Amino acid sequence: MPPTLTPKQILVHHSADEWEEFIYEWVSALKEADYVDVVRMGGSNDRGADIAAFLTLSKTDGPWHCFQCKHYDKAISGTVAYPEILKIHSAVAERQYKVLPERYVFVAPKVGGSFTQLLAKPSTLQTAFFEWADKNATKLAQEYGEAPLKRALHLAGQSDFSRFEAGNLDRILEQHSTTPHHVRRFGTRLPDRPAVPAAPADHAPEETRYVQQLLDVYHEKWGCSPNAPDEARAHHKAGPNLQRQREAFYCAEQLRMFARDSVPEGTFESLQSDVYSGVSEVEEDDFPTGYARMKAVLAAARDMQLGSNVLIHYVKPEDRKGICHQLANEDRLTWVQEEL
């Protein structure tokens, strides 16, 4: 087997667009920042901001953070950063943004040591920026225009350069690993699935439809009242069956929550669709009772192949049954069917 690439090594081979997408995933998951929204603003006219994170509904009219994505073979240095620093000051000086971002974060696979040292000394960074601007004054005046350049540099002279920083890739990867995107992007193992809790004694509102379908089954099979769950629970056959089906439902619900926190959106729903595809034709067959139909569908779900979903290795037999009850909860599966 070839050696497995680490996430850092994989990121080196990302394109600029893939890198920006990775950073967007990371920023969107920064729970401690409490952003109200995160948007990608990159492009040829990004005005100094690839990704903007808003702390209030005022967006860039209020406090916000800017993330500038750079993906080069070499480590980024001051000569890469200075044009971006000028660009963001120009955008505010020309009223394209109302205020400067409170934080401006350069994010790159590699950050040069000298640039890291500059960022640690905001006043020295500001001095180095103006030295670069003076050295390139003629070229910058042609690019921005003399008056706009003067306004941008005036604002930069009043600016607090401590807003500029560089993202730490180790910390970024650590935080990204807590998101559902990490497994898809890097092919790493999912975290261990938590223990499945027992079904609560009382039926929850979100169980209403599939439990009613079970009560209809027990009414047809054993004569239990379809409107009295307590009667079914007390029945010597219906009661244990109801408990087993509820345990399976809650097992599948726990898998749903595990998937929500561990894999990309839609992964669990894709698994549900695979199960439905495998059992729907069984459900359509003729059966003497709804009980027989339900048993046949649950057996088909237990025995079917589930393709290549990333959750496959975490699916328990009870999950397969529980997914059928989730589908019954949405009326995608029906146990007791009226004859036409």
CSV table of C-alpha atoms in Angstrom, one decimal:
chain,number,residue,atom,x,y,z
A,1,MET,CA,0.0,0.0,0.0
A,2,PRO,CA,1.3,3.5,-0.8
A,3,PRO,CA,1.9,5.7,2.2
A,4,THR,CA,-1.1,7.8,3.2
A,5,LEU,CA,-0.7,11.5,2.7
A,6,THR,CA,-1.3,13.7,5.8
A,7,PRO,CA,-3.8,16.5,5.6
A,8,LYS,CA,-1.0,19.0,5.4
A,9,GLN,CA,0.5,17.2,2.4
A,10,ILE,CA,-2.9,17.0,0.7
A,11,LEU,CA,-3.4,20.7,1.2
A,12,VAL,CA,-0.1,21.4,-0.6
A,13,HIS,CA,-1.7,19.9,-3.7
A,14,HIS,CA,-4.9,21.8,-3.5
A,15,SER,CA,-5.7,24.4,-6.2
A,16,ALA,CA,-6.3,28.0,-5.2
A,17,ASP,CA,-10.1,27.4,-5.4
A,18,GLU,CA,-9.9,24.2,-3.3
A,19,TRP,CA,-7.8,26.1,-0.7
A,20,GLU,CA,-10.3,28.9,-0.5
A,21,GLU,CA,-13.1,26.3,-0.1
A,22,PHE,CA,-11.2,24.6,2.7
A,23,ILE,CA,-10.7,27.9,4.5
A,24,TYR,CA,-14.4,28.7,4.1
A,25,GLU,CA,-15.3,25.4,5.7
A,26,TRP,CA,-12.9,26.2,8.6
A,27,VAL,CA,-14.2,29.8,9.1
A,28,SER,CA,-17.8,28.7,9.0
A,29,ALA,CA,-17.1,26.3,11.9
A,30,LEU,CA,-15.4,28.8,14.2
A,31,LYS,CA,-18.0,28.5,17.0
A,32,GLU,CA,-16.1,30.7,19.4
A,33,ALA,CA,-16.2,33.6,16.9
A,34,ASP,CA,-20.1,33.6,16.9
A,35,TYR,CA,-20.4,34.8,13.3
A,36,VAL,CA,-23.8,35.6,12.1
A,37,ASP,CA,-22.8,34.8,8.5
A,38,VAL,CA,-19.7,33.8,6.5
A,39,VAL,CA,-19.5,34.5,2.8
A,40,ARG,CA,-17.0,33.9,0.0
A,41,MET,CA,-16.2,37.2,-1.7
A,42,GLY,CA,-13.1,36.0,-3.7
A,43,GLY,CA,-12.6,36.8,-7.4
A,44,SER,CA,-10.8,39.3,-9.6
A,45,ASN,CA,-12.5,42.2,-7.8
A,46,ASP,CA,-12.6,40.9,-4.3
A,47,ARG,CA,-11.5,44.3,-2.9
A,48,GLY,CA,-9.1,42.7,-0.5
A,49,ALA,CA,-11.4,40.1,1.0
A,50,ASP,CA,-11.6,36.4,-0.1
A,51,ILE,CA,-13.8,35.4,2.8
A,52,ALA,CA,-15.8,37.8,5.0
A,53,ALA,CA,-17.1,36.8,8.4
A,54,PHE,CA,-19.8,39.1,9.9
A,55,LEU,CA,-20.2,39.6,13.7
A,56,THR,CA,-23.5,41.5,13.3
A,57,LEU,CA,-26.3,41.8,10.8
A,58,SER,CA,-24.7,45.1,9.6
A,59,LYS,CA,-22.2,42.9,7.8
A,60,THR,CA,-19.3,45.0,6.4
A,61,ASP,CA,-21.0,48.1,7.7
A,62,GLY,CA,-20.3,46.8,11.2
A,63,PRO,CA,-17.6,44.7,12.9
A,64,TRP,CA,-16.3,42.0,10.6
A,65,HIS,CA,-13.3,39.7,10.0
A,66,CYS,CA,-11.5,39.2,6.7
A,67,PHE,CA,-9.7,36.1,5.6
A,68,GLN,CA,-7.3,36.4,2.6
A,69,CYS,CA,-6.4,33.1,1.0
A,70,LYS,CA,-3.0,32.6,-0.5
A,71,HIS,CA,-1.9,29.2,-2.0
A,72,TYR,CA,1.6,29.3,-3.4
A,73,ASP,CA,4.5,26.9,-3.7
A,74,LYS,CA,6.6,29.2,-1.6
A,75,ALA,CA,5.8,30.7,1.8
A,76,ILE,CA,4.1,34.0,1.7
A,77,SER,CA,6.1,37.0,2.6
A,78,GLY,CA,5.7,40.7,3.1
A,79,THR,CA,5.9,41.4,-0.6
A,80,VAL,CA,2.8,39.2,-1.1
A,81,ALA,CA,1.0,40.8,1.9
A,82,TYR,CA,1.7,44.5,1.2
A,83,PRO,CA,-0.5,44.7,-1.9
A,84,GLU,CA,-3.4,43.1,0.0
A,85,ILE,CA,-2.9,45.5,2.9
A,86,LEU,CA,-3.1,48.4,0.5
A,87,LYS,CA,-6.1,46.9,-1.3
A,88,ILE,CA,-8.2,46.7,1.9
A,89,HIS,CA,-7.3,50.2,2.9
A,90,SER,CA,-8.2,51.5,-0.5
A,91,ALA,CA,-11.5,49.6,-0.4
A,92,VAL,CA,-12.5,51.4,2.8
A,93,ALA,CA,-11.0,54.8,1.7
A,94,GLU,CA,-13.2,54.6,-1.5
A,95,ARG,CA,-16.3,53.6,0.5
A,96,GLN,CA,-16.4,50.1,-1.0
A,97,TYR,CA,-16.5,48.9,2.7
A,98,LYS,CA,-17.7,51.2,5.5
A,99,VAL,CA,-15.1,50.1,8.0
A,100,LEU,CA,-11.8,48.1,8.1
A,101,PRO,CA,-12.1,44.5,9.4
A,102,GLU,CA,-11.3,44.1,13.0
A,103,ARG,CA,-9.2,41.1,12.1
A,104,TYR,CA,-7.4,40.5,8.7
A,105,VAL,CA,-6.1,37.0,8.6
A,106,PHE,CA,-3.7,35.8,5.9
A,107,VAL,CA,-4.2,32.0,5.4
A,108,ALA,CA,-1.6,30.1,3.5
A,109,PRO,CA,-0.1,26.6,3.6
A,110,LYS,CA,3.3,28.2,4.3
A,111,VAL,CA,4.1,31.5,6.0
A,112,GLY,CA,7.6,32.8,5.9
A,113,GLY,CA,9.5,33.3,9.2
A,114,SER,CA,10.4,36.9,8.5
A,115,PHE,CA,6.8,37.7,7.7
A,116,THR,CA,5.7,36.0,10.9
A,117,GLN,CA,8.1,38.1,12.9
A,118,LEU,CA,6.8,41.3,11.2
A,119,LEU,CA,3.2,40.4,12.1
A,120,ALA,CA,4.3,40.0,15.7
A,121,LYS,CA,5.4,43.7,15.6
A,122,PRO,CA,2.5,45.7,14.2
A,123,SER,CA,4.4,49.1,14.2
A,124,THR,CA,7.4,47.5,12.3
A,125,LEU,CA,4.9,45.9,9.9
A,126,GLN,CA,3.4,49.3,9.2
A,127,THR,CA,6.8,50.9,8.7
A,128,ALA,CA,7.8,48.1,6.3
A,129,PHE,CA,4.5,48.5,4.4
A,130,PHE,CA,5.1,52.2,3.8
A,131,GLU,CA,8.7,51.6,2.8
A,132,TRP,CA,7.3,49.2,0.1
A,133,ALA,CA,4.7,51.7,-0.9
A,134,ASP,CA,7.4,54.5,-1.3
A,135,LYS,CA,9.6,52.1,-3.3
A,136,ASN,CA,6.7,51.3,-5.7
A,137,ALA,CA,5.0,54.7,-5.7
A,138,THR,CA,5.0,55.3,-9.4
A,139,LYS,CA,3.6,51.9,-10.2
A,140,LEU,CA,0.9,52.1,-7.5
A,141,ALA,CA,-0.1,55.6,-8.7
A,142,GLN,CA,-0.7,54.2,-12.2
A,143,GLU,CA,-2.7,51.3,-10.7
A,144,TYR,CA,-4.9,53.2,-8.3
A,145,GLY,CA,-4.6,56.8,-9.4
A,146,GLU,CA,-2.8,59.4,-7.5
A,147,ALA,CA,-5.7,60.7,-5.4
A,148,PRO,CA,-7.1,57.3,-4.5
A,149,LEU,CA,-3.6,56.1,-3.6
A,150,LYS,CA,-3.1,59.1,-1.3
A,151,ARG,CA,-6.4,58.5,0.4
A,152,ALA,CA,-5.6,54.8,1.0
A,153,LEU,CA,-2.1,55.5,2.3
A,154,HIS,CA,-3.5,58.2,4.6
A,155,LEU,CA,-6.0,55.7,6.1
A,156,ALA,CA,-3.2,53.1,6.4
A,157,GLY,CA,-1.2,55.7,8.4
A,158,GLN,CA,-4.0,56.0,10.9
A,159,SER,CA,-4.7,52.2,10.9
A,160,ASP,CA,-3.9,49.8,13.7
A,161,PHE,CA,-1.7,47.2,12.0
A,162,SER,CA,-2.3,44.7,14.9
A,163,ARG,CA,-5.4,43.7,12.9
A,164,PHE,CA,-3.1,41.8,10.5
A,165,GLU,CA,-2.2,38.2,11.4
A,166,ALA,CA,-1.5,34.8,9.8
A,167,GLY,CA,-3.5,31.7,10.4
A,168,ASN,CA,-1.7,28.8,12.1
A,169,LEU,CA,-2.2,25.7,9.8
A,170,ASP,CA,-1.9,23.2,12.7
A,171,ARG,CA,-4.7,25.0,14.6
A,172,ILE,CA,-6.8,25.4,11.5
A,173,LEU,CA,-6.6,21.7,10.8
A,174,GLU,CA,-7.4,20.8,14.4
A,175,GLN,CA,-10.5,23.0,14.2
A,176,HIS,CA,-11.5,21.7,10.8
A,177,SER,CA,-11.3,18.2,12.1
A,178,THR,CA,-14.3,18.9,14.2
A,179,THR,CA,-16.4,19.7,11.1
A,180,PRO,CA,-18.4,17.3,8.9
A,181,HIS,CA,-16.2,18.3,6.0
A,182,HIS,CA,-12.9,16.8,7.3
A,183,VAL,CA,-13.6,13.2,6.4
A,184,ARG,CA,-14.7,14.0,2.8
A,185,ARG,CA,-11.7,16.3,2.2
A,186,PHE,CA,-8.9,14.2,3.8
A,187,GLY,CA,-10.3,10.6,3.9
A,188,THR,CA,-9.7,10.3,7.6
A,189,ARG,CA,-11.5,8.0,10.0
A,190,LEU,CA,-14.7,9.2,11.6
A,191,PRO,CA,-14.7,9.6,15.3
A,192,ASP,CA,-16.1,6.7,17.4
A,193,ARG,CA,-19.8,6.6,17.4
A,194,PRO,CA,-21.3,7.2,20.9
A,195,ALA,CA,-23.2,4.5,22.7
A,196,VAL,CA,-26.9,4.4,21.6
A,197,PRO,CA,-29.2,5.5,24.4
A,198,ALA,CA,-32.3,3.5,25.3
A,199,ALA,CA,-35.6,4.6,23.9
A,200,PRO,CA,-37.4,6.9,26.4
A,201,ALA,CA,-40.4,5.4,28.3
A,202,ASP,CA,-42.8,8.0,27.0
A,203,HIS,CA,-43.4,8.4,23.3
A,204,ALA,CA,-42.1,11.7,21.9
A,205,PRO,CA,-44.1,13.9,19.5
A,206,GLU,CA,-41.6,13.1,16.7
A,207,GLU,CA,-42.5,9.4,16.9
A,208,THR,CA,-46.2,10.0,16.3
A,209,ARG,CA,-46.6,8.7,12.8
A,210,TYR,CA,-44.5,5.5,12.8
A,211,VAL,CA,-45.9,4.5,16.2
A,212,GLN,CA,-49.4,4.9,14.8
A,213,GLN,CA,-48.4,2.7,11.9
A,214,LEU,CA,-47.3,0.1,14.5
A,215,LEU,CA,-50.5,0.4,16.4
A,216,ASP,CA,-52.4,-0.2,13.2
A,217,VAL,CA,-50.3,-3.4,12.6
A,218,TYR,CA,-51.1,-4.6,16.2
A,219,HIS,CA,-54.8,-3.8,15.7
A,220,GLU,CA,-55.0,-5.9,12.6
A,221,LYS,CA,-52.8,-8.7,13.9
A,222,TRP,CA,-53.9,-9.0,17.6
A,223,GLY,CA,-56.9,-6.8,18.0
A,224,CYS,CA,-55.2,-4.1,20.1
A,225,SER,CA,-56.9,-0.7,20.0
A,226,PRO,CA,-55.2,1.5,17.3
A,227,ASN,CA,-55.8,4.5,19.6
A,228,ALA,CA,-54.5,3.1,22.9
A,229,PRO,CA,-50.7,2.8,23.0
A,230,ASP,CA,-50.9,1.5,26.6
A,231,GLU,CA,-53.0,-1.4,25.5
A,232,ALA,CA,-50.4,-2.4,22.9
A,233,ARG,CA,-47.6,-2.0,25.4
A,234,ALA,CA,-49.5,-4.4,27.8
A,235,HIS,CA,-50.1,-7.0,25.2
A,236,HIS,CA,-47.8,-10.1,25.6
A,237,LYS,CA,-46.7,-10.0,21.9
A,238,ALA,CA,-47.4,-6.4,20.7
A,239,GLY,CA,-45.6,-4.9,23.8
A,240,PRO,CA,-42.2,-6.4,23.2
A,241,ASN,CA,-42.5,-5.9,19.5
A,242,LEU,CA,-43.3,-2.2,20.0
A,243,GLN,CA,-40.3,-1.8,22.3
A,244,ARG,CA,-37.9,-3.4,19.8
A,245,GLN,CA,-39.2,-1.2,17.0
A,246,ARG,CA,-38.8,2.0,19.1
A,247,GLU,CA,-35.3,0.9,20.1
A,248,ALA,CA,-34.4,0.5,16.4
A,249,PHE,CA,-35.9,3.9,15.6
A,250,TYR,CA,-33.8,5.7,18.3
A,251,CYS,CA,-30.7,3.8,17.1
A,252,ALA,CA,-31.2,5.3,13.6
A,253,GLU,CA,-31.9,8.7,15.1
A,254,GLN,CA,-28.6,8.5,17.0
A,255,LEU,CA,-26.9,7.6,13.7
A,256,ARG,CA,-28.6,10.7,12.1
A,257,MET,CA,-27.2,12.9,14.8
A,258,PHE,CA,-23.7,11.3,14.5
A,259,ALA,CA,-23.8,11.9,10.8
A,260,ARG,CA,-24.9,15.5,11.2
A,261,ASP,CA,-21.8,16.2,13.3
A,262,SER,CA,-19.3,14.0,11.5
A,263,VAL,CA,-19.9,13.9,7.7
A,264,PRO,CA,-21.1,16.4,5.0
A,265,GLU,CA,-24.7,17.4,4.8
A,266,GLY,CA,-26.9,14.9,2.9
A,267,THR,CA,-24.8,11.8,3.8
A,268,PHE,CA,-27.3,10.2,6.1
A,269,GLU,CA,-30.2,11.1,3.7
A,270,SER,CA,-28.3,9.3,1.0
A,271,LEU,CA,-28.1,6.3,3.2
A,272,GLN,CA,-31.9,6.5,3.8
A,273,SER,CA,-32.5,6.7,0.1
A,274,ASP,CA,-30.4,3.6,-0.5
A,275,VAL,CA,-32.5,1.7,2.1
A,276,TYR,CA,-35.7,3.0,0.6
A,277,SER,CA,-34.6,1.9,-2.8
A,278,GLY,CA,-33.8,-1.5,-1.6
A,279,VAL,CA,-37.1,-2.1,0.3
A,280,SER,CA,-39.7,-0.2,-1.5
A,281,GLU,CA,-40.5,-3.0,-4.0
A,282,VAL,CA,-40.8,-5.4,-1.1
A,283,GLU,CA,-43.3,-3.1,0.6
A,284,GLU,CA,-45.3,-3.0,-2.7
A,285,ASP,CA,-45.8,-6.8,-2.7
A,286,ASP,CA,-49.0,-8.4,-1.6
A,287,PHE,CA,-49.1,-9.6,2.0
A,288,PRO,CA,-51.9,-11.1,4.1
A,289,THR,CA,-51.3,-8.6,6.9
A,290,GLY,CA,-49.4,-5.4,7.6
A,291,TYR,CA,-47.4,-7.3,10.2
A,292,ALA,CA,-46.1,-9.7,7.5
A,293,ARG,CA,-45.3,-6.7,5.2
A,294,MET,CA,-43.4,-5.0,8.0
A,295,LYS,CA,-41.4,-8.1,8.8
A,296,ALA,CA,-40.5,-8.7,5.2
A,297,VAL,CA,-39.4,-5.1,4.7
A,298,LEU,CA,-37.2,-5.2,7.9
A,299,ALA,CA,-35.6,-8.4,6.8
A,300,ALA,CA,-34.9,-6.9,3.4
A,301,ALA,CA,-33.3,-3.9,5.0
A,302,ARG,CA,-31.2,-6.2,7.2
A,303,ASP,CA,-29.8,-8.2,4.3
A,304,MET,CA,-29.4,-5.6,1.6
A,305,GLN,CA,-26.0,-4.2,0.3
A,306,LEU,CA,-25.7,-0.6,1.1
A,307,GLY,CA,-23.2,0.6,-1.5
A,308,SER,CA,-20.3,2.9,-0.7
A,309,ASN,CA,-21.7,5.4,1.8
A,310,VAL,CA,-19.1,6.6,4.2
A,311,LEU,CA,-21.4,5.6,7.1
A,312,ILE,CA,-21.5,2.0,6.1
A,313,HIS,CA,-18.9,0.8,8.6
A,314,TYR,CA,-20.9,2.5,11.4
A,315,VAL,CA,-24.3,1.1,10.6
A,316,LYS,CA,-25.7,-1.4,13.1
A,317,PRO,CA,-28.4,-4.0,12.2
A,318,GLU,CA,-30.8,-2.0,14.4
A,319,ASP,CA,-30.0,1.1,12.3
A,320,ARG,CA,-31.4,-0.6,9.2
A,321,LYS,CA,-34.6,-1.4,10.9
A,322,GLY,CA,-34.8,2.0,12.5
A,323,ILE,CA,-34.3,3.7,9.1
A,324,CYS,CA,-37.4,1.8,7.9
A,325,HIS,CA,-39.4,3.3,10.8
A,326,GLN,CA,-38.0,6.7,10.0
A,327,LEU,CA,-39.4,6.2,6.4
A,328,ALA,CA,-42.7,5.1,7.9
A,329,ASN,CA,-42.6,8.2,10.1
A,330,GLU,CA,-42.7,10.2,6.8
A,331,ASP,CA,-45.3,7.9,5.2
A,332,ARG,CA,-42.8,6.7,2.6
A,333,LEU,CA,-43.4,3.2,3.9
A,334,THR,CA,-46.9,2.0,4.9
A,335,TRP,CA,-47.4,-1.3,6.8
A,336,VAL,CA,-51.2,-1.7,6.7
A,337,GLN,CA,-52.4,-0.9,3.2
A,338,GLU,CA,-56.0,-0.7,2.1
A,339,GLU,CA,-56.8,-3.0,-0.8
A,340,LEU,CA,-57.9,-1.1,-3.9
